[in-house]
Amino acid sequence: MTDPRRPPLTLTRQQLYDRVWSVSAVQIAKELGVSDVAVAKACKRHQIPKPPLGYWAKLAAGKASPRPALPVLVDPKLQSVTFSPAPPRASRPP
């Protein structure tokens, strides 16, 4: 079920690739209204390389690993990624 207040957002593979390498998946997920697991699955499905574990800590220490190139895909269905935000969760009474 999607949140009627937040329409689905479609990004190109290149846009998602650039975003994944500029901020963490958790931050992207918050902006898109999805989970970080949804971002990771979308990257895997669309063959978008993600930073390895520890990348952001190494980057902060000035020792970031190189960024791999975005692989070329010919399937037009995989050229865009659509995220449908989930509705906000209702809080439970104490």
XYZ file of N, CA, C and O in Angstrom:
376
model
N 0.834 -1.168 0.000
C 0.000 0.000 0.000
C 0.886 1.242 0.000
O 1.831 1.346 0.760
N 0.600 2.190 -0.868
C 1.422 3.392 -0.958
C 0.748 4.553 -0.242
O -0.445 4.567 -0.037
N 1.544 5.527 0.110
C 1.057 6.714 0.803
C 0.494 7.681 -0.224
O 1.220 8.126 -1.119
N -0.794 8.047 -0.152
C -1.375 8.943 -1.139
C -0.769 10.346 -1.093
O -0.863 11.087 -2.057
N -0.138 10.690 -0.003
C 0.470 12.015 0.112
C 1.819 12.092 -0.580
O 2.290 13.170 -0.890
N 2.451 10.960 -0.829
C 3.761 10.946 -1.490
C 3.670 10.087 -2.738
O 3.581 8.874 -2.648
N 3.699 10.699 -3.900
C 3.600 9.913 -5.129
C 4.881 9.109 -5.364
O 5.947 9.453 -4.837
N 4.796 8.051 -6.157
C 6.003 7.289 -6.494
C 7.025 8.186 -7.188
O 6.657 9.118 -7.910
N 8.286 7.927 -6.948
C 9.365 8.709 -7.528
C 10.183 7.811 -8.439
O 10.589 6.715 -8.037
N 10.418 8.268 -9.653
C 11.203 7.495 -10.614
C 12.532 8.191 -10.852
O 12.578 9.394 -11.119
N 13.611 7.419 -10.750
C 14.964 7.895 -11.007
C 15.567 7.078 -12.138
O 15.223 5.914 -12.314
N 16.494 7.654 -12.861
C 17.245 6.874 -13.841
C 18.298 6.076 -13.082
O 18.619 6.392 -11.923
N 18.853 5.080 -13.736
C 19.928 4.301 -13.109
C 21.087 5.219 -12.734
O 21.670 5.108 -11.666
N 21.424 6.145 -13.640
C 22.539 7.063 -13.394
C 22.266 7.941 -12.181
O 23.148 8.150 -11.350
N 21.045 8.439 -12.040
C 20.701 9.272 -10.891
C 20.833 8.496 -9.581
O 21.378 9.017 -8.601
N 20.328 7.262 -9.560
C 20.429 6.458 -8.345
C 21.883 6.114 -8.047
O 22.328 6.179 -6.903
N 22.643 5.771 -9.071
C 24.071 5.467 -8.911
C 24.798 6.663 -8.291
O 25.534 6.523 -7.310
N 24.576 7.858 -8.837
C 25.224 9.055 -8.308
C 24.810 9.313 -6.867
O 25.635 9.676 -6.025
N 23.546 9.086 -6.570
C 23.029 9.321 -5.218
C 23.606 8.322 -4.217
O 23.988 8.692 -3.108
N 23.680 7.048 -4.616
C 24.194 5.983 -3.729
C 25.653 6.234 -3.373
O 26.082 5.896 -2.275
N 26.404 6.833 -4.270
C 27.814 7.100 -4.006
C 28.055 8.471 -3.377
O 29.191 8.816 -3.054
N 26.996 9.265 -3.183
C 27.185 10.566 -2.556
C 26.711 10.585 -1.103
O 27.234 11.353 -0.296
N 25.688 9.778 -0.770
C 25.206 9.684 0.617
C 24.855 8.226 0.911
O 24.690 7.422 -0.001
N 24.695 7.916 2.183
C 24.405 6.526 2.566
C 23.004 6.102 2.135
O 22.111 6.934 1.946
N 22.817 4.808 2.019
C 21.516 4.249 1.622
C 20.435 4.598 2.643
O 19.271 4.772 2.290
N 20.804 4.727 3.895
C 19.836 5.085 4.939
C 19.294 6.489 4.684
O 18.089 6.734 4.800
N 20.160 7.417 4.311
C 19.722 8.784 4.024
C 18.849 8.829 2.773
O 17.838 9.536 2.740
N 19.225 8.073 1.754
C 18.425 8.017 0.525
C 17.045 7.457 0.846
O 16.034 7.972 0.379
N 17.013 6.415 1.647
C 15.749 5.774 2.012
C 14.824 6.756 2.723
O 13.622 6.806 2.438
N 15.353 7.546 3.643
C 14.535 8.536 4.347
C 13.956 9.551 3.378
O 12.794 9.930 3.486
N 14.763 10.006 2.428
C 14.304 10.989 1.446
C 13.201 10.419 0.555
O 12.275 11.135 0.187
N 13.324 9.146 0.210
C 12.372 8.521 -0.707
C 11.157 7.929 0.000
O 10.178 7.562 -0.648
N 11.222 7.795 1.312
C 10.111 7.216 2.066
C 10.041 5.707 1.972
O 8.961 5.119 2.051
N 11.195 5.066 1.783
C 11.281 3.604 1.714
C 12.353 3.147 2.697
O 12.989 3.957 3.355
N 12.567 1.837 2.787
C 13.606 1.324 3.678
C 14.947 1.271 2.957
O 15.009 1.281 1.721
N 16.030 1.191 3.732
C 17.352 1.057 3.124
C 17.481 -0.282 2.408
O 18.222 -0.405 1.430
N 16.730 -1.276 2.854
C 16.718 -2.580 2.178
C 16.097 -2.434 0.787
O 16.572 -3.036 -0.185
N 15.064 -1.611 0.665
C 14.444 -1.373 -0.646
C 15.433 -0.711 -1.595
O 15.491 -1.045 -2.783
N 16.238 0.211 -1.086
C 17.261 0.864 -1.909
C 18.299 -0.167 -2.343
O 18.692 -0.218 -3.516
N 18.744 -1.015 -1.419
C 19.742 -2.043 -1.739
C 19.201 -3.027 -2.776
O 19.914 -3.406 -3.719
N 17.942 -3.445 -2.625
C 17.350 -4.380 -3.581
C 17.218 -3.745 -4.963
O 17.437 -4.409 -5.983
N 16.860 -2.481 -5.006
C 16.743 -1.785 -6.289
C 18.108 -1.710 -6.967
O 18.212 -1.917 -8.182
N 19.142 -1.429 -6.189
C 20.495 -1.381 -6.752
C 20.896 -2.744 -7.309
O 21.460 -2.838 -8.401
N 20.595 -3.796 -6.586
C 20.943 -5.139 -7.044
C 20.172 -5.492 -8.317
O 20.737 -5.997 -9.280
N 18.864 -5.225 -8.308
C 18.005 -5.552 -9.444
C 18.439 -4.800 -10.717
O 18.384 -5.341 -11.813
N 18.881 -3.556 -10.547
C 19.238 -2.719 -11.686
C 20.750 -2.678 -11.931
O 21.224 -1.858 -12.701
N 21.478 -3.562 -11.268
C 22.922 -3.727 -11.423
C 23.678 -2.412 -11.215
O 24.496 -1.994 -12.030
N 23.368 -1.776 -10.092
C 24.027 -0.536 -9.710
C 24.989 -0.852 -8.576
O 24.558 -1.297 -7.506
N 26.297 -0.668 -8.781
C 27.249 -0.974 -7.711
C 27.064 -0.019 -6.535
O 26.828 1.174 -6.714
N 27.160 -0.580 -5.327
C 27.030 0.202 -4.093
C 28.380 0.264 -3.394
O 29.227 -0.597 -3.594
N 28.574 1.257 -2.545
C 29.817 1.311 -1.770
C 29.937 0.084 -0.860
O 28.932 -0.396 -0.334
N 31.152 -0.415 -0.680
C 31.335 -1.582 0.204
C 31.148 -1.190 1.664
O 31.133 -0.005 2.017
N 31.013 -2.207 2.514
C 30.897 -1.956 3.952
C 32.114 -1.166 4.436
O 33.240 -1.428 4.024
N 31.877 -0.203 5.281
C 32.955 0.615 5.822
C 33.367 1.771 4.932
O 34.266 2.540 5.276
N 32.727 1.916 3.778
C 33.108 2.961 2.826
C 33.010 4.357 3.446
O 33.917 5.173 3.300
N 31.901 4.632 4.138
C 31.686 5.983 4.664
C 32.670 6.295 5.788
O 33.130 7.445 5.899
N 33.033 5.312 6.595
C 34.031 5.520 7.641
C 35.408 5.775 7.019
O 36.145 6.662 7.457
N 35.732 5.005 5.987
C 37.014 5.210 5.304
C 37.049 6.562 4.609
O 38.079 7.242 4.597
N 35.924 6.957 4.029
C 35.844 8.253 3.365
C 36.088 9.372 4.372
O 36.818 10.323 4.090
N 35.504 9.249 5.551
C 35.693 10.247 6.601
C 37.153 10.317 7.043
O 37.637 11.378 7.446
N 37.856 9.179 6.965
C 39.265 9.123 7.345
C 40.190 9.449 6.176
O 41.408 9.406 6.317
N 39.617 9.757 5.016
C 40.424 10.108 3.851
C 40.988 8.925 3.097
O 41.942 9.073 2.339
N 40.409 7.735 3.276
C 40.932 6.534 2.626
C 39.847 5.792 1.853
O 39.739 4.580 1.925
N 39.048 6.513 1.110
C 37.933 5.893 0.387
C 38.439 5.016 -0.750
O 39.450 5.307 -1.384
N 37.704 3.936 -1.001
C 38.035 3.046 -2.109
C 37.519 3.663 -3.409
O 36.617 4.487 -3.394
N 38.080 3.271 -4.546
C 37.633 3.839 -5.815
C 36.197 3.453 -6.150
O 35.711 2.399 -5.744
N 35.557 4.299 -6.902
C 34.162 4.114 -7.297
C 34.117 3.348 -8.621
O 34.646 3.821 -9.626
N 33.488 2.166 -8.652
C 33.413 1.412 -9.908
C 32.457 2.096 -10.895
O 31.539 2.812 -10.490
N 32.677 1.857 -12.158
C 31.826 2.444 -13.189
C 30.457 1.772 -13.201
O 30.323 0.605 -12.822
N 29.457 2.512 -13.639
C 28.112 1.969 -13.776
C 28.084 1.072 -15.009
O 28.383 1.526 -16.111
N 27.743 -0.220 -14.845
C 27.716 -1.116 -16.007
C 26.650 -0.686 -17.021
O 25.606 -0.152 -16.656
N 26.937 -0.941 -18.277
C 25.985 -0.616 -19.337
C 24.961 -1.746 -19.438
O 25.319 -2.920 -19.473
N 23.687 -1.375 -19.463
C 22.600 -2.344 -19.630
C 21.804 -1.962 -20.869
O 21.571 -0.792 -21.118
N 21.372 -2.961 -21.626
C 20.590 -2.675 -22.826
C 19.095 -2.861 -22.608
O 18.295 -2.413 -23.409
N 18.699 -3.501 -21.516
C 17.288 -3.724 -21.233
C 16.623 -2.404 -20.850
O 16.942 -1.813 -19.824
N 15.681 -1.900 -21.658
C 15.054 -0.611 -21.348
C 14.241 -0.619 -20.055
O 14.059 0.421 -19.435
N 13.786 -1.779 -19.616
C 13.010 -1.872 -18.377
C 13.866 -1.570 -17.155
O 13.345 -1.200 -16.111
N 15.179 -1.761 -17.279
C 16.080 -1.549 -16.151
C 16.730 -0.167 -16.154
O 17.590 0.117 -15.330
N 16.326 0.711 -17.060
C 16.936 2.032 -17.159
C 16.367 3.030 -16.162
O 16.952 4.084 -15.933
N 15.217 2.719 -15.576
C 14.652 3.602 -14.566
C 14.248 2.782 -13.347
O 13.932 1.602 -13.445
N 14.274 3.446 -12.199
C 13.958 2.810 -10.918
C 12.832 3.615 -10.271
O 12.952 4.830 -10.130
N 11.746 2.946 -9.899
C 10.616 3.625 -9.262
C 10.494 3.178 -7.815
O 10.478 1.987 -7.527
N 10.410 4.160 -6.936
C 10.227 3.902 -5.514
C 8.844 4.387 -5.118
O 8.474 5.526 -5.393
N 8.076 3.531 -4.475
C 6.751 3.881 -3.966
C 6.830 3.970 -2.451
O 6.993 2.954 -1.777
N 6.716 5.169 -1.905
C 6.819 5.334 -0.449
C 5.730 4.577 0.293
O 4.596 4.486 -0.167
N 6.092 4.034 1.423
C 5.137 3.320 2.273
C 4.386 4.336 3.122
O 4.909 5.408 3.429
N 3.163 4.023 3.520
C 2.428 4.947 4.385
C 3.095 5.030 5.750
O 3.752 4.082 6.188
N 2.937 6.161 6.432
C 3.529 6.253 7.769
C 2.891 5.249 8.715
O 1.696 4.969 8.608
N 3.691 4.693 9.589
C 3.179 3.699 10.542
C 2.413 4.388 11.659
O 2.821 5.434 12.149
N 1.341 3.775 12.049
C 0.564 4.289 13.176
C 1.288 3.952 14.465
O 1.799 2.843 14.632
N 1.318 4.891 15.372
C 1.976 4.616 16.644
C 1.054 3.765 17.519
O -0.160 3.917 17.514
N 1.678 2.897 18.259
C 0.917 2.008 19.150
C 0.725 2.690 20.497
O 1.622 3.369 20.991
N -0.429 2.482 21.105
C -0.621 3.059 22.439
C 0.266 2.347 23.452
O 0.578 1.155 23.300
N 0.709 3.058 24.476
C 1.633 2.441 25.473
C 0.996 1.347 26.282
O -0.137 1.149 26.403
